[in-house]
Short mmCIF file of N, CA and C in Angstrom, two decimals:
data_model
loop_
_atom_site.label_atom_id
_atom_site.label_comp_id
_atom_site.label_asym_id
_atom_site.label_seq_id
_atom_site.Cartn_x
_atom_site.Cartn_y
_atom_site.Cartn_z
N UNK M 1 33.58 -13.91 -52.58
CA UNK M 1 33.96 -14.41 -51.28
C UNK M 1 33.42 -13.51 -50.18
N UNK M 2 33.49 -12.19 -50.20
CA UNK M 2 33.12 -11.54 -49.51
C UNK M 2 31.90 -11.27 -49.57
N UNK M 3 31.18 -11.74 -50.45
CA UNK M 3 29.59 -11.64 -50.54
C UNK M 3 28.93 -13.10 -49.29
N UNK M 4 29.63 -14.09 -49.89
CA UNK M 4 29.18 -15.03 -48.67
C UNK M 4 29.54 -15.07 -47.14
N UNK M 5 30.77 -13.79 -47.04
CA UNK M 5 30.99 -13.93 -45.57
C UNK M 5 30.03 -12.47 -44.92
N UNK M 6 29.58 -11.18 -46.22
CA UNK M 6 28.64 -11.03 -45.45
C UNK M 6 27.59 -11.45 -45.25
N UNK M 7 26.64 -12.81 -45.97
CA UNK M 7 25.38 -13.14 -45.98
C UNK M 7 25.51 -13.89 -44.77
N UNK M 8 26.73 -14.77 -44.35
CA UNK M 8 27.11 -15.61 -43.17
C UNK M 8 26.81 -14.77 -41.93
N UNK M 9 27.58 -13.17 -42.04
CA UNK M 9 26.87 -12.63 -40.87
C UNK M 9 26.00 -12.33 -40.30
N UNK M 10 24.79 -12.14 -41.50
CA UNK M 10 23.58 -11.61 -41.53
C UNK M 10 23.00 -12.85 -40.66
N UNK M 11 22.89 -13.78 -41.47
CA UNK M 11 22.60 -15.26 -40.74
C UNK M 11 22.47 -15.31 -39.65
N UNK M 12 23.92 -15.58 -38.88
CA UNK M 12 24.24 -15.64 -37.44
C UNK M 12 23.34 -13.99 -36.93
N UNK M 13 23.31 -13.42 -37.20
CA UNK M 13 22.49 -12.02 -36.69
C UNK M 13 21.33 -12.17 -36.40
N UNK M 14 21.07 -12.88 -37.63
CA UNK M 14 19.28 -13.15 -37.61
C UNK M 14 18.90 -14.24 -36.49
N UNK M 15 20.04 -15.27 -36.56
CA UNK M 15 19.47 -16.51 -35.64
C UNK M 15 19.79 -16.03 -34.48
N UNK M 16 20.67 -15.43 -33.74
CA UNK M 16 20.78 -14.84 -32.37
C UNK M 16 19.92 -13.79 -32.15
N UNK M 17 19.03 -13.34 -33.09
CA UNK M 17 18.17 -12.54 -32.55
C UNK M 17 16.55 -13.49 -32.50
N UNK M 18 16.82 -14.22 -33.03
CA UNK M 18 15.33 -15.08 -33.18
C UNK M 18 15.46 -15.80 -31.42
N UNK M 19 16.87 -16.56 -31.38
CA UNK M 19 17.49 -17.27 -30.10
C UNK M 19 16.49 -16.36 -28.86
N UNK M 20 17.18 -15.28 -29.16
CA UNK M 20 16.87 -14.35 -27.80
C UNK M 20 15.77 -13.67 -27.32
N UNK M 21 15.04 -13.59 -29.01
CA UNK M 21 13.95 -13.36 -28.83
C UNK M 21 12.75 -14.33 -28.24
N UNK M 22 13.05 -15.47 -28.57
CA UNK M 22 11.83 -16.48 -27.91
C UNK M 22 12.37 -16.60 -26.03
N UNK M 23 13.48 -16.32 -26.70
CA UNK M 23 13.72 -16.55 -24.76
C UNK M 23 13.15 -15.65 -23.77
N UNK M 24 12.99 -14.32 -24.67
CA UNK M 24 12.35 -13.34 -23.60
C UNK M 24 10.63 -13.34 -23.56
N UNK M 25 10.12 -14.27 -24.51
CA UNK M 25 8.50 -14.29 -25.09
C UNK M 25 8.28 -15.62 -23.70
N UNK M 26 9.58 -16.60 -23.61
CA UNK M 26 9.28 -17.59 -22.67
C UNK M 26 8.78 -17.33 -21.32
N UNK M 27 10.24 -16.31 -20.99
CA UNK M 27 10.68 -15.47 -19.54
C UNK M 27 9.21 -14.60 -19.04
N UNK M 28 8.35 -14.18 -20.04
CA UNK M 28 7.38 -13.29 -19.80
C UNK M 28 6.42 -13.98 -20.11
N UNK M 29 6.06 -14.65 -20.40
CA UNK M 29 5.06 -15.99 -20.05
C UNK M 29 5.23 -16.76 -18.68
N UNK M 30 6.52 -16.96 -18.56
CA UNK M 30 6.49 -17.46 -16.87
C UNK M 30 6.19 -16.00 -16.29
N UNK M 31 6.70 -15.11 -16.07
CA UNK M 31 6.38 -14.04 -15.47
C UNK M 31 4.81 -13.93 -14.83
N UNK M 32 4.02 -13.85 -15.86
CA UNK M 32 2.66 -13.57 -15.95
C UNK M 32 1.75 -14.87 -15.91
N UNK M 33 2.38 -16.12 -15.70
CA UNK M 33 1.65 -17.30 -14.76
C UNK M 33 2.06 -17.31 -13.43
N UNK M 34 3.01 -17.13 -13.53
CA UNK M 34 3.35 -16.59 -11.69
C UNK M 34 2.47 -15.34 -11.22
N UNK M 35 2.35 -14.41 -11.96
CA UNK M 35 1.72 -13.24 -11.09
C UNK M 35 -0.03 -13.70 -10.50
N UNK M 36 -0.46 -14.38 -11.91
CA UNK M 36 -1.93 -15.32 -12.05
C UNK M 36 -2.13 -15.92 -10.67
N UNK M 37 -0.87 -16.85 -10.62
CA UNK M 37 -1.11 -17.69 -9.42
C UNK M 37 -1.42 -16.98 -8.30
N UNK M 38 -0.56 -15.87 -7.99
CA UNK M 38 -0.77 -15.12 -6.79
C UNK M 38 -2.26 -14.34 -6.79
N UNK M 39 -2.91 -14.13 -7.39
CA UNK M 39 -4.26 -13.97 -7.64
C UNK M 39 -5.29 -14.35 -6.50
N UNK M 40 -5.19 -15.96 -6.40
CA UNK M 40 -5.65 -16.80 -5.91
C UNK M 40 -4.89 -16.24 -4.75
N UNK M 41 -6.03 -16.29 -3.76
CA UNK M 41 -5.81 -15.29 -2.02
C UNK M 41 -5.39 -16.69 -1.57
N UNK M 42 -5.64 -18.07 -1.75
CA UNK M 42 -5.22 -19.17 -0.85
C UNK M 42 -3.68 -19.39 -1.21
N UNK M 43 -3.88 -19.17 -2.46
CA UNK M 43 -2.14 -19.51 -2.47
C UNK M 43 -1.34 -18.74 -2.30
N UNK M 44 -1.66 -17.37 -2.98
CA UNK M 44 -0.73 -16.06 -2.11
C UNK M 44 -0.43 -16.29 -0.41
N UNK M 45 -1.52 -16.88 0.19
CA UNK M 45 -1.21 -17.15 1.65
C UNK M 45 -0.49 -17.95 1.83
N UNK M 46 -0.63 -19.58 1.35
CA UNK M 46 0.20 -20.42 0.80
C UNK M 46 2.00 -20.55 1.34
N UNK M 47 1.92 -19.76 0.19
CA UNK M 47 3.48 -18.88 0.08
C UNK M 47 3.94 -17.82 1.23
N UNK M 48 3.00 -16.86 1.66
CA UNK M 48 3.23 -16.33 2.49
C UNK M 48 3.26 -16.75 3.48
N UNK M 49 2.97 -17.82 4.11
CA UNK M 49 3.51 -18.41 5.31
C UNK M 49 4.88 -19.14 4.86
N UNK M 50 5.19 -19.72 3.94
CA UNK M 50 6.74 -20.03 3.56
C UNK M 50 7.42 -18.90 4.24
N UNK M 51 7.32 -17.87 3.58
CA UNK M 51 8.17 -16.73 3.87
C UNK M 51 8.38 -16.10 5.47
N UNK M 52 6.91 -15.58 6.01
CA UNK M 52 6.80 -14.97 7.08
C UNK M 52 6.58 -15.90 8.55
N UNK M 53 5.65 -16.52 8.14
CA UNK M 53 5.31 -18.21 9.22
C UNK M 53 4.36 -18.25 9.10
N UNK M 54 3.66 -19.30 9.92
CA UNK M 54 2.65 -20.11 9.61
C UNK M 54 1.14 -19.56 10.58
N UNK M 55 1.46 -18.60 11.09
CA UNK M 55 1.02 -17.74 12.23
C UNK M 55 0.34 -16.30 11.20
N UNK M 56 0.79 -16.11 9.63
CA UNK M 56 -0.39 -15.36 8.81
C UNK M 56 -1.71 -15.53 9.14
N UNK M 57 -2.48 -14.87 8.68
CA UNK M 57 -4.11 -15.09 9.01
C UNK M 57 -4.81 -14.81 7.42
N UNK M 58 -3.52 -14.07 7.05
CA UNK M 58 -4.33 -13.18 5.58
C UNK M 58 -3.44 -12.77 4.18
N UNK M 59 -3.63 -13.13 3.20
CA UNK M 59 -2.95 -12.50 2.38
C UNK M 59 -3.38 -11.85 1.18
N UNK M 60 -3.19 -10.58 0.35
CA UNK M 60 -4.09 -10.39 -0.45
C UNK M 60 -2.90 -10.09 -1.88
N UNK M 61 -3.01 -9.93 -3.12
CA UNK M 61 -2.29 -9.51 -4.13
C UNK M 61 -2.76 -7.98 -4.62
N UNK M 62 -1.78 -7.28 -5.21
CA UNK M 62 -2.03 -6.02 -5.94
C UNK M 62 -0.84 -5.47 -6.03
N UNK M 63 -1.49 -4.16 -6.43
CA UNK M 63 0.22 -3.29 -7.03
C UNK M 63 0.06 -2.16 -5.39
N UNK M 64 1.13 -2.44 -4.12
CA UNK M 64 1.35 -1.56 -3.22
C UNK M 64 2.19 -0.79 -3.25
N UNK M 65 2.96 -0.97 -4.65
CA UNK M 65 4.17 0.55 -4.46
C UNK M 65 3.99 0.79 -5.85
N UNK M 66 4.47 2.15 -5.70
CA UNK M 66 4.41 3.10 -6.70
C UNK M 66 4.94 2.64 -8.48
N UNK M 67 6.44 1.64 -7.91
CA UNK M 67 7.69 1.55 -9.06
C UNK M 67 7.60 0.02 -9.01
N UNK M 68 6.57 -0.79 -8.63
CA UNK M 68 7.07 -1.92 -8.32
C UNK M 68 5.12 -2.56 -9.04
N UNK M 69 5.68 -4.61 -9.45
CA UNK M 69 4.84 -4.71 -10.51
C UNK M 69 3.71 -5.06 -9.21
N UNK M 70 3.07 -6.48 -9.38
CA UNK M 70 2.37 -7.12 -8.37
C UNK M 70 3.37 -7.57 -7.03
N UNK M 71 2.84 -7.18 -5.68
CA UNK M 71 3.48 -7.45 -4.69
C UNK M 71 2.14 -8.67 -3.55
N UNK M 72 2.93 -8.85 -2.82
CA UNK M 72 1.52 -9.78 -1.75
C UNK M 72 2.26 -8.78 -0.18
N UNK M 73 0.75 -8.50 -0.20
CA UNK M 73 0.47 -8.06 1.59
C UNK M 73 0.11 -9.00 2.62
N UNK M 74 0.49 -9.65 3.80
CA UNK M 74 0.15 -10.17 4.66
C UNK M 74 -0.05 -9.88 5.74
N UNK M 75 -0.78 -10.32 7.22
CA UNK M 75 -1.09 -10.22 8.28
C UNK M 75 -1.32 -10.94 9.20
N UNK M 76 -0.47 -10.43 10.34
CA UNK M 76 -0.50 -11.59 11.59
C UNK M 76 -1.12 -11.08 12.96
N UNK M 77 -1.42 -12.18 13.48
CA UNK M 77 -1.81 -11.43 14.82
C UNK M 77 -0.81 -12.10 16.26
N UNK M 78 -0.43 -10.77 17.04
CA UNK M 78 0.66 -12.06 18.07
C UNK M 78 0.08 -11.62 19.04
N UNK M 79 -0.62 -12.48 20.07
CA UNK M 79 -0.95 -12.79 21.52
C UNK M 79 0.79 -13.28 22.15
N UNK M 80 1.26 -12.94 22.34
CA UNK M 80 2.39 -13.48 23.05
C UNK M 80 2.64 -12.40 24.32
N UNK M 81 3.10 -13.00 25.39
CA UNK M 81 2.77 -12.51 26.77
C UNK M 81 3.41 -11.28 26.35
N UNK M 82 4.41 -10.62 25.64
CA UNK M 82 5.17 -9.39 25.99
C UNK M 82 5.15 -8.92 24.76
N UNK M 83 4.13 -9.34 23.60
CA UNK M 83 4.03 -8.72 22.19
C UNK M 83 2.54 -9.31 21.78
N UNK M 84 1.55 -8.27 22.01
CA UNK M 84 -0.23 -8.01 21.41
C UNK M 84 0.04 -7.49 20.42
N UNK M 85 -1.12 -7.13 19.41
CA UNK M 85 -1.43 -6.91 18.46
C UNK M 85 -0.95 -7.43 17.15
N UNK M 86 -1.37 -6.65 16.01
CA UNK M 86 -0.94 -6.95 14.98
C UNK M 86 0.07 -6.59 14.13
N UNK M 87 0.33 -7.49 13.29
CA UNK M 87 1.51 -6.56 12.15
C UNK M 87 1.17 -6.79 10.51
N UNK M 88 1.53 -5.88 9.45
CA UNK M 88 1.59 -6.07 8.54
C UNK M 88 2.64 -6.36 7.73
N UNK M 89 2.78 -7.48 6.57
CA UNK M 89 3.85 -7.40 5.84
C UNK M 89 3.82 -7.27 4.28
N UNK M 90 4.50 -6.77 3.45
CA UNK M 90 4.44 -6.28 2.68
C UNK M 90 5.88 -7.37 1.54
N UNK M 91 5.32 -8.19 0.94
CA UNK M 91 6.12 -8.83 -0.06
C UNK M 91 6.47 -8.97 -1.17
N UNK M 92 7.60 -9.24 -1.60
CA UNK M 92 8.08 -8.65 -3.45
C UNK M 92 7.96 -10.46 -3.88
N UNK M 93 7.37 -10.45 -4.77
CA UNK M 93 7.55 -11.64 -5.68
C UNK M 93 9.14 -11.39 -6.66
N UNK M 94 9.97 -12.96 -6.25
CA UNK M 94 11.26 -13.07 -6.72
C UNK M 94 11.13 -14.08 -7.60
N UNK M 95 10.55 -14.30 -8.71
CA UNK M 95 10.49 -15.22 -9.23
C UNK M 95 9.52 -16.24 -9.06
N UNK M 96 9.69 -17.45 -8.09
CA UNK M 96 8.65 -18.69 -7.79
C UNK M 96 8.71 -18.15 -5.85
N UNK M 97 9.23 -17.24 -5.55
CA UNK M 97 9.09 -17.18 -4.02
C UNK M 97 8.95 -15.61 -3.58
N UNK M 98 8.63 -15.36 -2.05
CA UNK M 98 8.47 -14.48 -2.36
C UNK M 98 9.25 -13.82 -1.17
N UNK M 99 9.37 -12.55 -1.02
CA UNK M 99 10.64 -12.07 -0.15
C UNK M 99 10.32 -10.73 1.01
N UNK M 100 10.29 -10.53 2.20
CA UNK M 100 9.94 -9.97 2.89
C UNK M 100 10.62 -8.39 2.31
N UNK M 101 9.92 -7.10 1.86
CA UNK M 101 10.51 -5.99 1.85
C UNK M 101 10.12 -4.97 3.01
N UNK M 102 8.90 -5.28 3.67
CA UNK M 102 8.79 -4.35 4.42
C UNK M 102 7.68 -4.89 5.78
N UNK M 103 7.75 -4.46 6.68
CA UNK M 103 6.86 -4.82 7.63
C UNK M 103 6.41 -3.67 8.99
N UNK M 104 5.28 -3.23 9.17
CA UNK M 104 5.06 -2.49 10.24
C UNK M 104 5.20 -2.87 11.62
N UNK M 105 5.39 -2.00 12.27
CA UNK M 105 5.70 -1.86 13.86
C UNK M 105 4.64 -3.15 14.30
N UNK M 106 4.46 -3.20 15.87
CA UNK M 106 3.34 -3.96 16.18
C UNK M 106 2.40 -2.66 16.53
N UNK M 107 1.02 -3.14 15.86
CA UNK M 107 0.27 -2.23 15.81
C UNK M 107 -1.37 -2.68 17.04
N UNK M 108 -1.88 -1.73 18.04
CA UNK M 108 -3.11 -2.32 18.53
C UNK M 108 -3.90 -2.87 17.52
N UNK M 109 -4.73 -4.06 18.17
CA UNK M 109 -5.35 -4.51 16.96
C UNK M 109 -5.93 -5.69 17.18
N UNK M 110 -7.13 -6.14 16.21
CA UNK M 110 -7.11 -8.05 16.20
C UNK M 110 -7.77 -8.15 15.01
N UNK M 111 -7.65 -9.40 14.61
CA UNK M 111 -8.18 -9.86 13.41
C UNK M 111 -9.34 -10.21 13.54
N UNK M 112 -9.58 -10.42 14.81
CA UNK M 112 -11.21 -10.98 15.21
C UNK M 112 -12.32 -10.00 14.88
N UNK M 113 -13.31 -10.75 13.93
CA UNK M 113 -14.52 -9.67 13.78
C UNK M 113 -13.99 -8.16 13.36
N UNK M 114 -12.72 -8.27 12.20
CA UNK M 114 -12.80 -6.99 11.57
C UNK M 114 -12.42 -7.04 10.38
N UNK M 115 -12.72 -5.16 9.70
CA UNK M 115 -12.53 -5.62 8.38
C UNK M 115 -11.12 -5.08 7.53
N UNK M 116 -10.86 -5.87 6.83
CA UNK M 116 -9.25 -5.63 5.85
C UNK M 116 -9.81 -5.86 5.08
N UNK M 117 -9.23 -4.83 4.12
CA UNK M 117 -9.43 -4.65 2.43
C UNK M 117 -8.47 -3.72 2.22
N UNK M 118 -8.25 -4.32 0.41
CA UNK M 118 -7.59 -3.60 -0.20
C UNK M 118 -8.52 -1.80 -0.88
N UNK M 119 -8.00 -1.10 -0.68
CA UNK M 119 -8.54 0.13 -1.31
C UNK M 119 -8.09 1.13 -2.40
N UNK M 120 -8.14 1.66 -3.21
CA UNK M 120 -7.75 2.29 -3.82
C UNK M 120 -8.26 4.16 -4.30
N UNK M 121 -7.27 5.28 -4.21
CA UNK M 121 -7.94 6.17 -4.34
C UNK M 121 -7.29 6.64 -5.47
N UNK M 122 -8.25 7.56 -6.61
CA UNK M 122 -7.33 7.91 -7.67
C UNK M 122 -6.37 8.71 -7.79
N UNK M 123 -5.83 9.43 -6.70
CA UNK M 123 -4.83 10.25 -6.61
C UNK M 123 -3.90 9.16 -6.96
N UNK M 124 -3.67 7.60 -6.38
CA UNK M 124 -2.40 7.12 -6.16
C UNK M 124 -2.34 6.29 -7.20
N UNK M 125 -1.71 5.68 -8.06
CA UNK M 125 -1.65 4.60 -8.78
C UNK M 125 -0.89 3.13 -8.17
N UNK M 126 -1.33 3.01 -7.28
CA UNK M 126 -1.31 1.76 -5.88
C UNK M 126 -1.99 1.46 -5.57
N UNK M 127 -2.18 0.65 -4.64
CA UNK M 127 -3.40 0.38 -3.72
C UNK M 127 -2.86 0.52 -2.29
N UNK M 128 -3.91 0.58 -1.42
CA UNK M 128 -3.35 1.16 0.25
C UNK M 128 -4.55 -0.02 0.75
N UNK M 129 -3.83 -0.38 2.49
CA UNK M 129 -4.70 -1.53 2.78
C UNK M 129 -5.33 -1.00 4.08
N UNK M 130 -6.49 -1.21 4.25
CA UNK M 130 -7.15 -0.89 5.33
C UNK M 130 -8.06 -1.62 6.47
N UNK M 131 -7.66 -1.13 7.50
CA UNK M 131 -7.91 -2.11 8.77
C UNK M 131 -8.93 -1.35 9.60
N UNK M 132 -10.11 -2.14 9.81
CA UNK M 132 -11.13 -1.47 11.08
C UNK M 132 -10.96 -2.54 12.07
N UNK M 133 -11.49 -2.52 13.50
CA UNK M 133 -11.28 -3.39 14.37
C UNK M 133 -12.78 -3.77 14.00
N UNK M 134 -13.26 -2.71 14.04
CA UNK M 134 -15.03 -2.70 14.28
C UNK M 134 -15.34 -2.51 15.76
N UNK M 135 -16.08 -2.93 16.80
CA UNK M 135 -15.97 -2.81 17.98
C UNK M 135 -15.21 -4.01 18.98
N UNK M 136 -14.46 -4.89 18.17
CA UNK M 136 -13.89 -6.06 19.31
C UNK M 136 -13.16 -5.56 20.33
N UNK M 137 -11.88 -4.71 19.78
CA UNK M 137 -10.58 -4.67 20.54
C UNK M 137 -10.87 -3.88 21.62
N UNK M 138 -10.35 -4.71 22.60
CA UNK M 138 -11.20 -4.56 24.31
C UNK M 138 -9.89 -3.99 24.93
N UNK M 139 -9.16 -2.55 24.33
CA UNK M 139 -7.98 -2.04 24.99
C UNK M 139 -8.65 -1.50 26.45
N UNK M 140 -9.98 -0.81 26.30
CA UNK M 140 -10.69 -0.80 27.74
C UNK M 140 -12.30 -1.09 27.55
N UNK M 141 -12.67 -0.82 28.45
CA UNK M 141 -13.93 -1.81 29.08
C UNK M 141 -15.21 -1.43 28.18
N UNK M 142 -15.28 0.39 28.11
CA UNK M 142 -16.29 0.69 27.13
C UNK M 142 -16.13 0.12 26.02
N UNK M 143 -14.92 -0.34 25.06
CA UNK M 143 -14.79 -0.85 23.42
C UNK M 143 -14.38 0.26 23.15
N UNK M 144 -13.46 -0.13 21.59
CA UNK M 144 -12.58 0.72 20.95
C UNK M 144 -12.84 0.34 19.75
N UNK M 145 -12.79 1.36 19.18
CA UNK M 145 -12.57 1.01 17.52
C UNK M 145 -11.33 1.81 16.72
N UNK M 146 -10.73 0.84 16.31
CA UNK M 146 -9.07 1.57 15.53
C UNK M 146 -9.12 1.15 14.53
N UNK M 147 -9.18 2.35 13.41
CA UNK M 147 -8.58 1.93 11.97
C UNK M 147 -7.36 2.56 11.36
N UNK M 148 -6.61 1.84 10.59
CA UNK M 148 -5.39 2.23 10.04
C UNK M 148 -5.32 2.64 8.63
N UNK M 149 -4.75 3.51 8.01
CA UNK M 149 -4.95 2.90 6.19
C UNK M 149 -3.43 2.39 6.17
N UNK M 150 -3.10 2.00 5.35
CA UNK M 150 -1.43 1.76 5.65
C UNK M 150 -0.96 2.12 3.95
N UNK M 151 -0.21 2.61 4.05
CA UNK M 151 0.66 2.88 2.44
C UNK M 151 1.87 2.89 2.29
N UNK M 152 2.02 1.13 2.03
CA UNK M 152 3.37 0.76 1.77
C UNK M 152 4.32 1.32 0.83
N UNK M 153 3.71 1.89 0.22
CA UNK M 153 4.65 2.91 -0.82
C UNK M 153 5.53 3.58 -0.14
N UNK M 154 4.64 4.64 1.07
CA UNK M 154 5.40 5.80 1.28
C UNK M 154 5.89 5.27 2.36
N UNK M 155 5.61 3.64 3.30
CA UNK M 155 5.65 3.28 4.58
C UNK M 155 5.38 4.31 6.04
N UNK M 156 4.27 5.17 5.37
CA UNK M 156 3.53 5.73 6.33
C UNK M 156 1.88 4.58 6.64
N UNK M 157 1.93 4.75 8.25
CA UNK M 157 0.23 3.88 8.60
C UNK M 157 -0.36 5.53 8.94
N UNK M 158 -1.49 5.90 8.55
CA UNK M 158 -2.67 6.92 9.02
C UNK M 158 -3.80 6.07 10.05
N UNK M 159 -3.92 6.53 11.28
CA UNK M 159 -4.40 5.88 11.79
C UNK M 159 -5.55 6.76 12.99
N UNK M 160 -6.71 6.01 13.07
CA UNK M 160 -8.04 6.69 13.99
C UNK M 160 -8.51 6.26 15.00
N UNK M 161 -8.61 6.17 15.97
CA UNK M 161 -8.97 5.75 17.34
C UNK M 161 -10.38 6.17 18.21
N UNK M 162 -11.35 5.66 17.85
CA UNK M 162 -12.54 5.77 18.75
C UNK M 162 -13.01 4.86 19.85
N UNK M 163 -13.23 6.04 21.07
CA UNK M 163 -12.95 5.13 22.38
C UNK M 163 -15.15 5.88 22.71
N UNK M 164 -15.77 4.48 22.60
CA UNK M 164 -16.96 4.62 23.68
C UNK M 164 -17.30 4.35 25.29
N UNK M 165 -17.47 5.08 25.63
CA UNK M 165 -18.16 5.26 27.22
C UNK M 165 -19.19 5.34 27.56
#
């Protein structure tokens, strides 16, 4: 008797571990078609206007923090009479959506005729995003050129300012 009530346990042991096991082989298969999708820079944007508005210009995917898996970076530009320049945002994928964790000040700036990219240096195991104006941004008459690196990790921007005359 007691031989069949331990084989009964074994049983139930075995099938709740088989149960739980496919469930987590499922969970991480969705995981890693979701991250895929965000891949694709149109749909990472996509989404990132869900989240931030429809007023993005840019969105890119990678790993921007240190402890954290794939995140999406975005960027806006606001002409509004009492708020210029630009801002960055920095987003956590929650599943199928995605969630504002961090966002910079308003920064001088335009999206017009400059360049953003993602960069990477091997000191960091992240990526850091970087902004040139190039020569557009007309803060005065000679032209300016401002670049930022930004590192959402540490939520420090490093930033350079060249003014011609």
């Amino acid at each position: 008797m007691s031989l069949n009530k331990n084989i009964s346990w074994f049983i139930i042991i075995c099938f709740s571990f088989v149960i739980f096991s496919c469930g987590k082989n499922k969970e991480s298969k969705n995981e890693a078609e979701i991250i895929n999708k965000y891949k694709d820079l149109k749909y990472a944007l996509m989404q990132a206007k869900k989240t931030v508005g429809d007023y993005l210009q840019f969105a890119y995917s990678g790993k921007f923090k240190d402890s954290a898996g794939i995140e999406v970076i975005a960027g806006s530009e606001l002409s509004k009479s009492n708020e210029i320049g630009i801002k960055f945002y920095l987003l956590r994928i929650n599943g199928n959506i995605l969630e504002k964790s961090y966002q910079t000040k308003l920064l001088n700036g335009s999206f017009q005729h400059s360049i953003i990219q993602k960069i990477k240096f091997p000191w960091f195991n992240y990526e850091l995003l970087y902004y040139n104006s190039q020569d557009y941004f007309m803060g005065s008459s000679g032209g300016e050129i401002i670049s930022y690196i930004i590192n959402f990790n540490s939520k420090e921007i490093y930033y350079a300012h060249l003014v011609v005359q």
